[in-house]
Short mmCIF file of C-alpha atoms and ligand atoms in Angstrom, two decimals:
data_model
loop_
_atom_site.label_atom_id
_atom_site.label_comp_id
_atom_site.label_asym_id
_atom_site.label_seq_id
_atom_site.Cartn_x
_atom_site.Cartn_y
_atom_site.Cartn_z
CA MET A 86 145.34 184.33 -68.06
CA ASN A 87 146.63 182.33 -70.99
CA LYS A 88 143.08 181.55 -71.88
CA LYS A 89 142.31 185.29 -72.15
CA LEU A 90 145.31 185.83 -74.18
CA LEU A 91 144.22 182.90 -76.70
CA THR A 92 140.72 184.16 -76.88
CA LYS A 93 142.19 187.78 -77.69
CA ILE A 94 144.61 186.18 -80.37
CA LYS A 95 141.82 184.37 -82.16
CA GLN A 96 139.50 187.45 -82.37
CA LEU A 97 142.55 189.34 -83.75
CA LYS A 98 143.21 186.69 -86.26
CA GLU A 99 139.71 186.70 -87.76
CA LYS A 100 139.67 190.46 -87.72
CA HIS A 101 142.65 190.70 -89.81
CA ASN A 102 142.55 187.57 -91.85
CA ALA A 103 145.93 186.35 -90.27
CA VAL A 104 147.58 182.97 -90.09
CA ILE A 105 150.04 182.18 -87.31
CA LEU A 106 153.14 180.14 -88.39
CA ALA A 107 155.66 178.77 -85.92
CA HIS A 108 158.77 176.91 -86.16
CA ASN A 109 159.60 173.83 -84.36
CA TYR A 110 162.01 175.58 -81.89
CA GLN A 111 159.14 178.10 -80.61
CA PRO A 112 158.07 177.86 -76.96
CA ALA A 113 155.48 175.20 -76.35
CA GLU A 114 152.48 177.73 -75.91
CA ILE A 115 153.36 179.28 -79.30
CA GLN A 116 153.60 176.00 -81.20
CA ASP A 117 150.38 175.08 -79.50
CA LEU A 118 148.42 178.14 -80.74
CA ALA A 119 150.07 178.20 -84.22
CA ASP A 120 147.86 177.44 -87.39
CA PHE A 121 151.14 175.56 -88.99
CA THR A 122 154.15 174.34 -87.20
CA GLY A 123 157.34 173.05 -89.26
CA ASP A 124 160.70 173.39 -90.20
CA SER A 125 162.26 176.19 -92.48
CA LEU A 126 161.20 174.38 -95.86
CA GLY A 127 157.56 173.36 -94.61
CA LEU A 128 157.26 177.00 -93.28
CA SER A 129 158.27 178.53 -96.55
CA ILE A 130 155.74 176.39 -98.43
CA GLN A 131 153.01 177.31 -96.07
CA ALA A 132 153.84 181.06 -96.33
CA ALA A 133 153.73 180.72 -100.05
CA GLN A 134 150.29 178.92 -100.27
CA THR A 135 148.31 180.45 -97.42
CA ASP A 136 145.33 182.68 -98.61
CA ALA A 137 145.72 184.81 -95.60
CA GLU A 138 146.47 188.48 -95.81
CA VAL A 139 148.56 188.58 -92.78
CA ILE A 140 151.25 186.15 -91.74
CA VAL A 141 152.41 186.35 -87.94
CA PHE A 142 155.56 184.53 -88.39
CA CYS A 143 156.61 183.10 -84.81
CA GLY A 144 160.25 182.30 -85.53
CA VAL A 145 163.56 184.40 -86.37
CA LYS A 146 163.85 187.36 -89.03
CA PHE A 147 165.41 185.20 -91.96
CA MET A 148 162.03 182.96 -91.91
CA ALA A 149 159.91 186.18 -91.96
CA GLU A 150 161.97 187.72 -94.55
CA THR A 151 161.59 184.35 -96.67
CA ALA A 152 157.73 184.73 -96.16
CA ALA A 153 157.81 188.33 -97.49
CA ILE A 154 160.10 187.28 -100.41
CA LEU A 155 157.73 184.58 -101.49
CA SER A 156 154.35 186.68 -100.63
CA PRO A 157 154.91 190.37 -101.31
CA GLN A 158 151.36 191.08 -101.35
CA LYS A 159 150.79 189.64 -97.76
CA THR A 160 151.76 191.56 -94.58
CA VAL A 161 154.27 189.78 -92.74
CA LEU A 162 154.80 190.26 -89.22
CA LEU A 163 157.70 189.34 -86.72
CA PRO A 164 156.25 189.74 -83.13
CA ASP A 165 159.70 190.64 -81.81
CA LYS A 166 161.95 192.79 -84.15
CA ASP A 167 164.91 191.60 -82.53
CA ALA A 168 164.43 187.85 -82.92
CA GLY A 169 167.37 187.42 -85.35
CA CYS A 170 169.57 184.35 -86.36
CA PRO A 171 173.35 184.90 -85.48
CA LEU A 172 174.18 182.22 -88.22
CA ALA A 173 172.36 183.97 -90.88
CA ASP A 174 174.20 187.18 -89.90
CA MET A 175 177.52 185.41 -90.25
CA VAL A 176 177.66 186.36 -94.15
CA THR A 177 176.92 189.56 -95.77
CA ALA A 178 176.09 190.14 -99.50
CA GLU A 179 179.40 192.07 -99.82
CA GLN A 180 181.46 189.14 -98.52
CA LEU A 181 179.79 186.59 -100.76
CA CYS A 182 180.55 189.11 -103.63
CA GLN A 183 184.33 189.02 -103.01
CA LEU A 184 184.16 185.24 -102.69
CA LYS A 185 182.19 184.90 -106.01
CA GLN A 186 184.96 187.05 -107.61
CA LYS A 187 187.82 184.66 -106.28
CA HIS A 188 185.60 181.78 -108.04
CA PRO A 189 184.00 183.23 -110.92
CA ASP A 190 182.58 179.91 -112.29
CA ALA A 191 181.18 178.65 -108.96
CA ILE A 192 177.41 177.96 -108.36
CA VAL A 193 176.49 179.79 -105.27
CA VAL A 194 174.07 177.77 -102.80
CA CYS A 195 173.02 179.61 -99.80
CA TYR A 196 171.28 178.23 -96.68
CA VAL A 197 167.88 179.60 -95.81
CA ASN A 198 169.49 180.84 -92.81
CA SER A 199 170.85 183.80 -94.69
CA PRO A 200 169.78 187.48 -95.20
CA ALA A 201 167.72 188.51 -98.04
CA GLU A 202 170.75 190.33 -99.83
CA VAL A 203 172.66 186.95 -99.62
CA LYS A 204 169.99 185.15 -101.12
CA ALA A 205 169.75 187.65 -104.13
CA GLU A 206 173.53 187.02 -104.76
CA SER A 207 172.98 183.23 -104.64
CA ASP A 208 171.86 180.67 -107.53
CA TYR A 209 169.92 178.32 -105.14
CA CYS A 210 168.59 178.45 -101.71
CA CYS A 211 168.37 175.45 -99.69
CA THR A 212 167.18 174.33 -96.31
CA SER A 213 168.53 171.64 -93.90
CA ALA A 214 165.86 169.37 -95.26
CA ASN A 215 167.12 169.36 -98.89
CA ALA A 216 170.88 170.64 -98.99
CA VAL A 217 171.98 167.15 -99.78
CA GLU A 218 169.39 166.60 -102.74
CA LEU A 219 170.04 170.13 -103.94
CA VAL A 220 173.84 169.79 -104.11
CA SER A 221 173.57 166.50 -106.02
CA SER A 222 171.32 167.94 -108.45
CA LEU A 223 174.12 170.53 -109.67
CA PRO A 224 176.37 170.10 -112.58
CA THR A 225 179.42 168.27 -111.66
CA ASP A 226 181.78 170.34 -113.85
CA LYS A 227 181.59 173.42 -111.77
CA PRO A 228 182.70 174.35 -108.13
CA ILE A 229 180.08 175.04 -105.63
CA ILE A 230 180.20 177.85 -103.00
CA PHE A 231 178.11 176.99 -99.95
CA VAL A 232 177.22 179.79 -97.40
CA PRO A 233 176.94 180.34 -94.43
CA ASP A 234 176.80 177.20 -92.43
CA ARG A 235 179.94 175.32 -92.68
CA HIS A 236 178.68 171.99 -90.81
CA LEU A 237 175.56 171.89 -92.97
CA GLY A 238 177.84 172.20 -96.01
CA GLN A 239 180.25 169.66 -94.76
CA PHE A 240 177.36 167.26 -94.41
CA ALA A 241 176.09 167.91 -97.88
CA ALA A 242 179.71 167.48 -99.31
CA GLN A 243 180.14 164.13 -97.31
CA LYS A 244 176.83 162.71 -98.70
CA THR A 245 177.13 163.97 -102.51
CA GLY A 246 180.88 163.49 -102.76
CA ARG A 247 181.13 166.94 -104.14
CA GLU A 248 183.79 169.34 -102.78
CA LEU A 249 182.30 172.50 -101.66
CA ILE A 250 183.77 175.96 -100.95
CA LEU A 251 182.64 176.50 -97.54
CA TRP A 252 182.21 179.61 -95.55
CA PRO A 253 183.03 179.43 -91.92
CA GLY A 254 179.49 180.02 -90.40
CA TYR A 255 178.16 178.03 -87.44
CA CYS A 256 175.00 177.94 -85.26
CA HIS A 257 176.13 178.67 -81.61
CA VAL A 258 173.29 176.47 -80.30
CA HIS A 259 174.11 173.59 -82.22
CA VAL A 260 178.00 173.74 -81.87
CA ALA A 261 177.33 173.81 -78.00
CA ILE A 262 176.21 170.09 -77.97
CA THR A 263 179.33 168.24 -77.55
CA GLU A 264 180.42 164.50 -78.06
CA ASP A 265 180.32 163.91 -74.42
CA ASP A 266 176.57 165.19 -74.33
CA ILE A 267 175.90 162.35 -76.80
CA LYS A 268 178.16 159.72 -75.15
CA ASN A 269 176.41 160.48 -71.71
CA ALA A 270 173.02 160.25 -73.05
CA LYS A 271 173.70 156.95 -74.92
CA ALA A 272 175.32 155.67 -71.66
CA LYS A 273 171.65 156.17 -69.74
CA HIS A 274 169.60 155.14 -72.79
CA PRO A 275 171.39 152.50 -74.66
CA ASP A 276 168.65 151.45 -76.77
CA ALA A 277 167.70 154.99 -77.92
CA ILE A 278 168.03 156.27 -81.53
CA VAL A 279 170.29 159.40 -81.75
CA MET A 280 168.88 161.94 -84.16
CA ALA A 281 171.15 164.95 -84.84
CA HIS A 282 170.66 168.39 -86.84
CA PRO A 283 172.91 168.78 -89.63
CA GLU A 284 174.14 171.98 -87.93
CA CYS A 285 175.74 170.01 -85.16
CA THR A 286 179.50 169.48 -85.42
CA GLU A 287 181.02 166.55 -87.25
CA PRO A 288 182.21 164.52 -84.31
CA VAL A 289 178.73 164.82 -82.76
CA LYS A 290 177.25 163.70 -85.93
CA GLN A 291 179.55 160.52 -86.29
CA LEU A 292 178.15 159.43 -83.05
CA CYS A 293 174.46 159.84 -84.24
CA ASP A 294 172.30 157.29 -86.06
CA GLN A 295 170.07 159.90 -87.94
CA ILE A 296 171.03 163.36 -89.31
CA LEU A 297 167.89 165.16 -90.12
CA SER A 298 166.10 168.65 -90.16
CA THR A 299 163.54 169.35 -87.71
CA GLY A 300 160.78 168.23 -90.12
CA GLN A 301 162.52 165.18 -91.00
CA MET A 302 162.57 164.23 -87.53
CA LEU A 303 159.06 164.26 -87.15
CA LYS A 304 158.61 162.26 -90.28
CA PHE A 305 161.24 159.67 -89.22
CA VAL A 306 159.61 159.23 -85.62
CA ALA A 307 156.29 158.84 -87.07
CA LYS A 308 157.37 155.85 -89.19
CA ALA A 309 159.79 154.20 -86.73
CA THR A 310 158.82 152.05 -83.96
CA ALA A 311 161.69 152.95 -81.39
CA LYS A 312 160.28 153.82 -78.02
CA CYS A 313 163.30 156.04 -77.07
CA TYR A 314 165.27 158.82 -78.94
CA ILE A 315 168.08 161.28 -77.99
CA VAL A 316 167.52 164.52 -79.69
CA ALA A 317 170.49 166.54 -80.57
CA THR A 318 169.11 169.89 -81.68
CA GLU A 319 167.31 172.95 -80.08
CA VAL A 320 165.01 171.76 -77.18
CA GLY A 321 161.83 173.24 -78.65
CA MET A 322 161.82 170.11 -80.72
CA ILE A 323 161.10 167.93 -77.73
CA HIS A 324 157.65 169.47 -77.34
CA ALA A 325 156.84 169.11 -81.22
CA LEU A 326 158.01 165.39 -80.99
CA LYS A 327 156.15 164.52 -77.90
CA LYS A 328 152.95 166.18 -78.97
CA GLN A 329 152.94 163.96 -82.04
CA ASN A 330 154.16 160.78 -80.33
CA PRO A 331 152.86 161.04 -76.65
CA ASP A 332 153.96 157.57 -75.73
CA VAL A 333 157.60 157.64 -76.95
CA GLN A 334 160.36 159.15 -74.78
CA PHE A 335 162.65 162.11 -76.12
CA ILE A 336 165.57 162.88 -74.35
CA PRO A 337 167.47 166.31 -75.27
CA ALA A 338 171.20 165.67 -75.92
CA SER A 339 171.81 168.83 -74.23
CA ASN A 340 169.67 171.24 -71.98
CA ARG A 341 171.95 174.08 -72.97
CA ALA A 342 170.68 173.73 -76.66
CA VAL A 343 168.19 176.64 -76.25
CA CYS A 344 167.92 179.30 -78.99
CA PRO A 345 167.57 182.68 -77.20
CA ASN A 346 166.17 184.34 -80.36
CA MET A 347 163.50 181.77 -80.80
CA LYS A 348 162.28 182.09 -77.18
CA ARG A 349 161.85 185.84 -77.52
CA ILE A 350 158.45 185.21 -79.03
CA THR A 351 155.81 185.30 -76.41
CA LEU A 352 152.00 185.18 -76.23
CA ASP A 353 151.93 188.98 -75.28
CA LYS A 354 154.04 189.76 -78.09
CA VAL A 355 151.73 187.81 -80.61
CA VAL A 356 148.88 189.79 -79.36
CA GLY A 357 150.95 193.20 -79.65
CA SER A 358 151.81 191.87 -83.14
CA LEU A 359 148.22 191.50 -84.23
CA GLN A 360 146.90 194.62 -82.43
CA SER A 361 149.68 197.04 -83.75
CA MET A 362 150.43 195.15 -86.98
CA GLN A 363 154.06 195.16 -85.88
CA TYR A 364 156.76 194.41 -86.69
CA LYS A 365 156.56 194.47 -90.49
CA VAL A 366 159.19 192.47 -92.33
CA THR A 367 159.80 193.79 -95.98
CA VAL A 368 162.27 193.15 -98.73
CA PRO A 369 163.20 195.85 -101.08
CA GLU A 370 161.78 194.86 -104.48
CA LYS A 371 165.24 194.93 -106.29
CA ILE A 372 166.59 192.55 -103.78
CA ARG A 373 163.40 190.55 -103.42
CA ILE A 374 163.06 189.67 -107.00
CA LYS A 375 166.56 188.20 -107.15
CA ALA A 376 166.25 186.41 -103.83
CA LYS A 377 162.87 184.87 -104.92
CA ARG A 378 164.74 183.30 -107.97
CA SER A 379 167.08 181.28 -105.72
CA LEU A 380 164.19 180.21 -103.50
CA ASP A 381 161.89 179.06 -106.67
CA ARG A 382 164.99 177.20 -107.99
CA MET A 383 165.11 175.41 -104.87
CA ILE A 384 161.32 174.69 -105.04
CA GLU A 385 161.67 173.53 -108.89
CA VAL A 386 164.55 171.24 -108.10
CA LEU A 387 162.69 169.86 -105.22
CA PRO A 388 159.10 169.73 -105.82
CA THR A 389 156.93 169.68 -102.62
CA LYS A 390 156.87 166.08 -101.16
P1 13P B 1434 165.08 173.34 -89.80
O1 13P B 1434 164.86 174.14 -91.09
O2 13P B 1434 165.65 172.05 -89.64
O3 13P B 1434 163.82 173.45 -89.00
O4 13P B 1434 166.25 174.16 -89.02
C1 13P B 1434 165.99 175.60 -88.84
C2 13P B 1434 167.20 176.18 -87.95
O5 13P B 1434 167.10 177.43 -87.60
C3 13P B 1434 168.06 175.17 -87.42
O6 13P B 1434 168.80 175.84 -86.46
FE1 SF4 B 1435 169.76 180.46 -85.81
FE2 SF4 B 1435 170.82 178.49 -84.60
FE3 SF4 B 1435 168.59 179.69 -83.49
FE4 SF4 B 1435 168.50 178.11 -85.73
S1 SF4 B 1435 168.82 177.40 -83.54
S2 SF4 B 1435 167.60 180.16 -85.43
S3 SF4 B 1435 170.35 178.42 -86.83
S4 SF4 B 1435 170.75 180.67 -84.00
#
């Protein structure tokens, strides 16, 4: 059955000159069929560089929107129109403008997990892979507003020693990972290295050895020699890690850390997406140009490594 679907997807990809990008939290079969997998930063760069005419984005809406902002001449498809990110939707452009009015001198940094309209009202965009470097590159004589994830913002503030004006947004998947989850996993696997995503809460991060984006987790494990890791992020990451390191043990810090939006993408929906060119993700040109500025500034400050 799957073989049939995979053949169909291959044919449709060739027909439409399409490329499939998948985030590290996607279901295993979607990660396996993708042309590129990665974190938000890696996928943004892939989206900007690919020669394909069609991008099928297996992820959530803000990721497909980022691809549409960077590559307006391409058709960007999200296989499930309702695959959103509740964290991204925790701040609106209107709310950000109100905050900017209260801090007229502030530089605005938005996490890539945000709507296009919020990116358009920001000076810089960042991902979990580069938030710390980006904040540390900013002038020290100006306040900094950081939206919408307060846990990533707090991590960037702590690492850079800068005081950030934080928005109270959070990812429901990552805040569901508790200190007890980490303590229990450590008790069972005392030699394991604990890796956490910066969207986890501060008490959880304090119990961990490494705070890394999903792409950074893959890079870290590739260079390290440990044989067991506890992974405090969305469970899809276990497949990505295992695939790259078949002889290493990866323990999810919590089996509850499942992002229902990421799991909306299925093989059937990818076929439907390529057959009917759905669901097209577009950004109005006025917003796209402004949003692209904040993404371009992120890429300028942090040339691709
Ligand atoms: P990464 O950029 O680390 O892949 O994270 C994206 C995300 O949605 C985290 O929840
Ligand atoms: Fe959004 Fe959290 Fe899902 Fe990432 S894991 S897409 S931040 S809801």
